[in-house]
Amino acid sequence: MTYARTIPAPPLTTLKPAQRAVGLFLGVRLAGVAVLALVAHVAGRHPLTLLGRSWDSVWYLGIATHGYGHDLPSHDPGPHSDLAFFPLYPALLRAVTALAPLGGGSAGLLISWTGAAVAAAGIHAVGSRLYGRTTGIALVLLWGLLPHSVVLSMAYTEPVLTAFAAWSLYAVLAGNWLWAGVLAALAGLARPNGFTVAAAVLAAAGAEVWGRRGKVTHRLWTGAALAPLGWTAYVLWVGRQKGDLLGGYFEVQRLWGSRFDFGRGSLEFVRAMLLHGGRFVFPVALALVVAGAVLYALLVLDRAPLPLLVYSGALLLIALGGSGFFESKPRFLLPAFPLLLPLARGLAGMARARPWHATVLVASLAGLSCLYGAYLVVYAQEPL
């Protein structure tokens, strides 16, 4: 399939732009961790504990150590089961702790930081292929400076999912269907919303079949068949464990208060927040979700490639239409890096025309990201 404005991929021997992008990403994330460590010290808390053993991280560490089958009693709306958490991250935790003398929290941070670096390289590859290397670097930089990008430095699954997603999407753009399918299958084992990668691969494959009137290679059919296997296999396994093959996993999610209700729960929450107020994280989350919707509209108007539209659109739809922890919605959108493409193109243009303005803008974003990330982890009492 030919995508508009596609720029030929650079030779593999030319690694400097990718190295620069990953280096900038790691730099801004290290700055964020440094600010968090300082704030944590003032608050009398240990930064490595906050980064490696907070909220969902504790569940993944428990699964890695003891396996599945543990519930947390809750009456609203029911017991919270560890079956809600997908298996790839716990499997990686077990592998790392078996091979290296690391505790669970440190192993989780190693996995997440590695995943984030791989994701940054993949995001750069996608942005560079479509709009050139400067836009690719800007895209990575903006992703690392999102208000919730502190999650990329924590023992969470978003970096791992984004790594598989970015390289799967790059493989689709490059026409490498086998790799696209394999990486999409792995993404589906990482998180519940990992099926969005398979959706993008299947949509692109369908468009290719339609455009070529069925005259495609067996690699496309194989990649398309592989793409949904990871997510489907785990959902069916949970269903079998719960005695309801097709509905068991979704019942587990419902008992966590998480279900797709076309945005009804979110609208009720926003209404209550506007009437009665709430913690600082709630209006910020609302603003970020609204910004995501606006950016998606710009992405559509810009005629971005179909797989990017399907992937980011599906992630946005889950965030808008799903109930559950409202304050976590910006985290759910972290893997939706294509939404940042319009901003990245604008930042790249600014860097060429007015470099000083671009520097001030990036520095301001970095300050806000570091401070808000430290607040989320150290002081906010809401789940990330």
XYZ file of N, CA and C in Angstrom, residues 15-172:
474
model
N 22.305 5.736 11.713
C 21.615 5.593 12.995
C 21.616 6.872 13.819
N 22.324 7.915 13.390
C 22.467 9.091 14.237
C 21.146 9.760 14.588
N 20.227 9.992 13.649
C 18.954 10.619 14.040
C 18.173 9.787 15.053
N 18.145 8.464 14.881
C 17.441 7.615 15.835
C 18.111 7.665 17.197
N 19.435 7.638 17.212
C 20.157 7.741 18.479
C 19.875 9.070 19.158
N 19.815 10.141 18.365
C 19.526 11.461 18.933
C 18.130 11.485 19.528
N 17.174 10.894 18.828
C 15.798 10.884 19.330
C 15.692 10.109 20.642
N 16.278 8.921 20.681
C 16.227 8.117 21.903
C 16.996 8.805 23.024
N 18.130 9.420 22.690
C 18.896 10.130 23.708
C 18.122 11.291 24.306
N 17.436 12.063 23.450
C 16.615 13.162 23.959
C 15.489 12.637 24.843
N 14.854 11.541 24.404
C 13.787 10.966 25.195
C 14.291 10.532 26.575
N 15.406 9.799 26.592
C 15.953 9.343 27.871
C 16.371 10.530 28.735
N 16.871 11.577 28.085
C 17.272 12.759 28.833
C 16.099 13.413 29.559
N 14.996 13.592 28.847
C 13.849 14.247 29.496
C 13.232 13.343 30.560
N 13.264 12.025 30.341
C 12.728 11.129 31.357
C 13.634 11.068 32.582
N 14.950 11.119 32.380
C 15.865 11.171 33.522
C 15.680 12.467 34.305
N 15.429 13.561 33.593
C 15.147 14.821 34.280
C 13.871 14.702 35.114
N 12.864 14.034 34.545
C 11.629 13.833 35.292
C 11.840 12.996 36.533
N 12.653 11.953 36.421
C 12.941 11.103 37.584
C 13.739 11.881 38.628
N 14.657 12.736 38.180
C 15.440 13.537 39.121
C 14.534 14.477 39.923
N 13.597 15.129 39.232
C 12.655 16.008 39.934
C 11.784 15.196 40.891
N 11.322 14.046 40.443
C 10.513 13.181 41.303
C 11.297 12.745 42.544
N 12.574 12.390 42.359
C 13.397 11.965 43.491
C 13.555 13.091 44.505
N 13.725 14.307 44.008
C 13.867 15.455 44.900
C 12.577 15.695 45.683
N 11.446 15.669 44.975
C 10.153 15.879 45.633
C 9.871 14.749 46.623
N 10.188 13.520 46.246
C 9.976 12.385 47.138
C 10.827 12.507 48.397
N 12.071 12.976 48.240
C 12.944 13.166 49.407
C 12.352 14.183 50.372
N 11.843 15.276 49.827
C 11.217 16.303 50.672
C 10.001 15.737 51.393
N 9.266 14.851 50.709
C 8.060 14.261 51.300
C 8.377 13.062 52.185
N 9.643 12.668 52.288
C 10.025 11.547 53.125
C 9.660 10.197 52.544
N 9.663 10.089 51.214
C 9.316 8.832 50.552
C 10.455 8.397 49.646
N 10.517 7.083 49.352
C 11.617 6.538 48.567
C 11.236 6.513 47.088
N 12.010 7.181 46.219
C 11.603 7.278 44.805
C 11.560 5.930 44.095
N 12.488 5.022 44.367
C 12.470 3.734 43.678
C 11.252 2.907 44.066
N 10.824 3.026 45.315
C 9.600 2.337 45.730
C 8.389 2.918 45.015
N 8.352 4.234 44.899
C 7.235 4.877 44.203
C 7.205 4.480 42.730
N 8.357 4.388 42.102
C 8.411 4.071 40.677
C 8.189 2.591 40.398
N 8.673 1.734 41.286
C 8.649 0.301 41.018
C 7.554 -0.479 41.704
N 6.901 0.117 42.694
C 5.904 -0.632 43.465
C 4.698 0.246 43.784
N 4.070 0.782 42.768
C 2.885 1.624 42.947
C 1.724 1.083 42.136
N 0.560 1.053 42.736
C -0.695 0.732 42.073
C -0.612 -0.558 41.252
N -0.754 -0.480 39.926
C -0.778 -1.692 39.091
C 0.515 -2.495 39.193
N 1.629 -1.828 39.469
C 2.902 -2.535 39.577
C 2.830 -3.641 40.621
N 2.130 -3.377 41.714
C 2.025 -4.363 42.790
C 1.299 -5.614 42.294
N 0.273 -5.426 41.484
C -0.457 -6.567 40.937
C 0.440 -7.397 40.021
N 1.186 -6.733 39.160
C 2.062 -7.470 38.249
C 3.151 -8.227 39.010
N 3.693 -7.604 40.046
C 4.704 -8.291 40.855
C 4.103 -9.513 41.538
N 2.874 -9.394 42.009
C 2.208 -10.527 42.636
C 1.987 -11.676 41.662
N 1.561 -11.364 40.451
C 1.345 -12.406 39.438
C 2.673 -13.068 39.078
N 3.732 -12.264 38.927
C 5.036 -12.822 38.588
C 5.545 -13.759 39.677
N 5.224 -13.463 40.924
C 5.730 -14.259 42.050
C 4.856 -15.470 42.343
N 3.548 -15.271 42.330
C 2.637 -16.322 42.794
C 1.732 -16.884 41.706
N 1.745 -16.315 40.510
C 0.832 -16.749 39.471
C -0.539 -16.109 39.644
N -1.448 -16.490 38.748
C -2.806 -15.948 38.805
C -3.639 -16.676 39.854
N -4.779 -16.051 40.193
C -5.727 -16.692 41.095
C -5.929 -15.983 42.404
N -5.599 -14.685 42.468
C -5.737 -13.936 43.716
C -6.673 -12.750 43.496
N -7.569 -12.554 44.452
C -8.559 -11.475 44.384
C -8.342 -10.508 45.532
N -8.752 -9.270 45.302
C -8.771 -8.262 46.349
C -10.225 -7.976 46.685
N -10.657 -8.285 47.920
C -12.072 -8.075 48.263
C -12.493 -6.628 48.049
N -13.643 -6.458 47.435
C -14.184 -5.130 47.196
C -15.690 -5.254 47.004
N -16.409 -4.254 47.481
C -17.867 -4.277 47.355
C -18.367 -3.301 46.290
N -17.445 -2.705 45.551
C -17.862 -1.680 44.589
C -17.096 -1.852 43.282
N -17.641 -2.593 42.307
C -18.901 -3.349 42.361
C -18.716 -4.809 42.759
N -17.455 -5.271 42.917
C -17.236 -6.655 43.293
C -15.759 -6.919 43.505
N -15.372 -8.169 43.780
C -13.963 -8.488 44.024
C -13.089 -8.191 42.806
N -11.900 -7.667 43.064
C -10.959 -7.332 42.007
C -10.024 -8.509 41.795
N -10.074 -9.104 40.598
C -9.290 -10.286 40.290
C -8.038 -9.905 39.506
N -6.938 -10.631 39.783
C -5.710 -10.376 39.031
C -5.794 -10.883 37.592
N -6.872 -11.585 37.253
C -7.060 -12.018 35.863
C -7.313 -10.839 34.920
N -7.579 -9.667 35.476
C -7.753 -8.478 34.638
C -6.442 -8.031 34.005
N -5.310 -8.518 34.538
C -3.996 -8.063 34.082
C -3.413 -9.077 33.108
N -2.988 -8.582 31.950
C -2.523 -9.464 30.881
C -1.141 -10.050 31.216
N -0.753 -11.171 30.589
C 0.348 -11.985 31.111
C 1.758 -11.621 30.652
N 1.925 -10.792 29.624
C 3.268 -10.595 29.083
C 4.208 -9.951 30.095
N 3.765 -8.905 30.766
C 4.629 -8.194 31.711
C 5.053 -9.087 32.880
N 4.134 -9.826 33.515
C 4.579 -10.751 34.567
C 5.563 -11.801 34.065
N 5.370 -12.262 32.827
C 6.300 -13.242 32.263
C 7.686 -12.624 32.090
N 7.740 -11.380 31.633
C 9.025 -10.694 31.510
C 9.664 -10.489 32.878
N 8.859 -10.164 33.888
C 9.382 -10.008 35.248
C 10.022 -11.306 35.740
N 9.346 -12.421 35.532
C 9.900 -13.706 35.963
C 11.198 -14.007 35.232
N 11.244 -13.711 33.946
C 12.445 -13.987 33.165
C 13.627 -13.142 33.645
N 13.393 -11.853 33.883
C 14.478 -10.964 34.299
C 14.985 -11.337 35.690
N 14.075 -11.590 36.628
C 14.510 -11.947 37.985
C 15.210 -13.302 38.019
N 14.887 -14.178 37.061
C 15.562 -15.473 36.997
C 16.971 -15.344 36.426
N 17.183 -14.358 35.552
C 18.467 -14.214 34.881
C 19.397 -13.215 35.557
N 18.835 -12.278 36.324
C 19.645 -11.221 36.916
C 19.361 -11.115 38.411
N 20.340 -10.708 39.202
C 20.148 -10.571 40.647
C 19.397 -9.293 41.001
N 18.144 -9.217 40.568
C 17.324 -8.032 40.791
C 16.054 -8.409 41.521
N 15.578 -7.496 42.355
C 14.268 -7.667 42.959
C 13.179 -7.360 41.951
N 11.939 -7.654 42.340
C 10.829 -7.470 41.413
C 10.667 -6.035 40.953
N 10.749 -5.068 41.888
C 10.576 -3.669 41.514
C 11.656 -3.190 40.567
N 12.916 -3.555 40.852
C 14.023 -3.157 39.977
C 13.901 -3.811 38.605
N 13.489 -5.084 38.583
C 13.293 -5.770 37.303
C 12.202 -5.080 36.493
N 11.112 -4.676 37.156
C 10.043 -3.979 36.464
C 10.508 -2.671 35.865
N 11.337 -1.930 36.610
C 11.861 -0.670 36.079
C 12.790 -0.917 34.894
N 13.604 -1.969 34.948
C 14.481 -2.299 33.827
C 13.660 -2.618 32.582
N 12.591 -3.391 32.747
C 11.731 -3.738 31.615
C 11.069 -2.495 31.043
N 10.539 -1.656 31.918
C 9.816 -0.476 31.448
C 10.738 0.527 30.770
N 11.916 0.771 31.333
C 12.845 1.713 30.716
C 13.345 1.180 29.388
N 13.612 -0.123 29.310
C 14.017 -0.709 28.036
C 12.897 -0.605 27.012
N 11.671 -0.939 27.455
C 10.526 -0.827 26.561
C 10.314 0.594 26.083
N 10.488 1.571 26.984
C 10.300 2.971 26.598
C 11.335 3.402 25.566
N 12.587 2.958 25.718
C 13.623 3.309 24.747
C 13.337 2.675 23.392
N 12.915 1.412 23.389
C 12.559 0.740 22.141
C 11.354 1.426 21.498
N 10.392 1.820 22.334
C 9.222 2.536 21.817
C 9.630 3.864 21.203
N 10.539 4.590 21.858
C 10.995 5.872 21.323
C 11.642 5.693 19.952
N 12.443 4.631 19.811
C 13.061 4.358 18.510
C 12.003 4.051 17.450
N 10.974 3.284 17.834
C 9.906 2.964 16.891
C 9.072 4.175 16.517
N 8.788 5.017 17.497
C 8.028 6.239 17.224
C 8.813 7.146 16.280
N 10.110 7.250 16.516
C 10.961 8.033 15.615
C 10.930 7.454 14.207
N 10.967 6.129 14.106
C 10.951 5.491 12.785
C 9.655 5.805 12.044
N 8.519 5.759 12.750
C 7.238 6.063 12.114
C 7.183 7.525 11.668
N 7.517 8.432 12.584
C 7.480 9.848 12.242
C 8.435 10.210 11.118
N 9.639 9.620 11.137
C 10.634 9.912 10.096
C 10.194 9.377 8.741
N 9.597 8.208 8.734
C 9.154 7.622 7.465
C 8.073 8.469 6.812
N 7.200 9.048 7.628
C 6.081 9.804 7.071
C 6.425 11.257 6.756
N 7.194 11.912 7.647
C 7.369 13.357 7.508
C 8.816 13.825 7.616
N 9.765 12.913 7.712
C 11.156 13.324 7.798
C 11.703 13.213 9.207
N 13.036 13.269 9.295
C 13.704 12.977 10.559
C 13.443 14.019 11.633
N 13.341 15.286 11.245
C 13.100 16.332 12.251
C 11.755 16.120 12.934
N 10.746 15.782 12.150
C 9.434 15.488 12.726
C 9.492 14.231 13.581
N 10.269 13.235 13.158
C 10.422 12.027 13.955
C 11.004 12.328 15.319
N 12.027 13.182 15.373
C 12.625 13.556 16.660
C 11.631 14.356 17.491
N 10.931 15.294 16.856
C 9.938 16.093 17.588
C 8.829 15.214 18.163
N 8.423 14.197 17.405
C 7.371 13.292 17.863
C 7.806 12.543 19.124
N 9.033 12.048 19.124
C 9.556 11.352 20.303
C 9.649 12.302 21.489
N 10.126 13.502 21.235
C 10.292 14.475 22.311
C 8.954 14.832 22.939
N 7.941 15.067 22.127
C 6.620 15.391 22.660
C 6.033 14.221 23.442
N 6.247 13.004 22.958
C 5.755 11.827 23.685
C 6.398 11.738 25.068
N 7.679 12.041 25.153
C 8.364 11.995 26.441
C 8.016 13.138 27.366
N 7.348 14.172 26.844
C 7.006 15.349 27.648
C 5.512 15.458 27.941
N 4.749 14.419 27.658
C 3.331 14.445 28.000
C 3.145 14.579 29.510
N 2.044 15.172 29.960
C 1.843 15.339 31.406
C 1.922 14.037 32.198
N 1.472 12.918 31.594
C 1.498 11.630 32.287
C 2.685 10.763 31.868
N 3.694 11.356 31.233
C 4.819 10.550 30.772
C 5.647 9.990 31.915
N 5.397 10.425 33.141
C 6.068 9.803 34.285
C 5.783 8.302 34.333
N 4.632 7.895 33.795
C 4.291 6.474 33.759
C 5.313 5.689 32.936
N 5.918 6.340 31.943
C 6.921 5.671 31.116
C 8.186 5.359 31.904
N 8.337 5.967 33.073
C 9.491 5.710 33.938
C 9.147 4.776 35.092
N 7.932 4.251 35.103
C 7.474 3.408 36.193
C 7.355 1.958 35.731
N 7.162 1.063 36.685
C 6.988 -0.361 36.371
C 5.551 -0.606 35.928
N 5.201 -0.013 34.792
C 3.878 -0.128 34.205
C 4.026 -0.737 32.807
N 2.893 -1.100 32.211
C 2.925 -1.826 30.942
C 2.850 -0.926 29.713
N 2.531 0.346 29.881
C 2.395 1.229 28.713
C 3.656 1.308 27.855
N 4.870 1.370 28.445
C 6.051 1.393 27.568
C 6.198 0.141 26.706
N 5.887 -1.026 27.288
C 6.018 -2.280 26.546
C 4.996 -2.328 25.416
N 3.751 -1.960 25.717
C 2.730 -1.941 24.672
C 3.119 -0.985 23.551
N 3.578 0.208 23.900
C 3.913 1.198 22.882
C 5.075 0.737 22.012
N 6.025 0.024 22.612
C 7.151 -0.493 21.834
C 6.664 -1.448 20.750
N 5.823 -2.414 21.139
C 5.302 -3.356 20.141
C 4.410 -2.643 19.127
N 3.606 -1.691 19.603
C 2.693 -0.988 18.710
C 3.454 -0.162 17.677
N 4.441 0.600 18.130
C 5.172 1.480 17.217
C 5.866 0.683 16.116
N 6.528 -0.405 16.490
C 7.244 -1.169 15.487
C 6.311 -1.995 14.613
N 5.162 -2.408 15.157
C 4.168 -3.086 14.325
C 3.611 -2.126 13.278
N 3.293 -0.905 13.694
C 2.787 0.087 12.744
C 3.855 0.440 11.701
N 5.102 0.534 12.137
C 6.173 0.797 11.179
C 6.268 -0.345 10.168
N 6.130 -1.576 10.652
C 6.181 -2.728 9.742
C 5.042 -2.683 8.733
N 3.864 -2.250 9.164
C 2.744 -2.113 8.225
C 3.067 -1.064 7.166
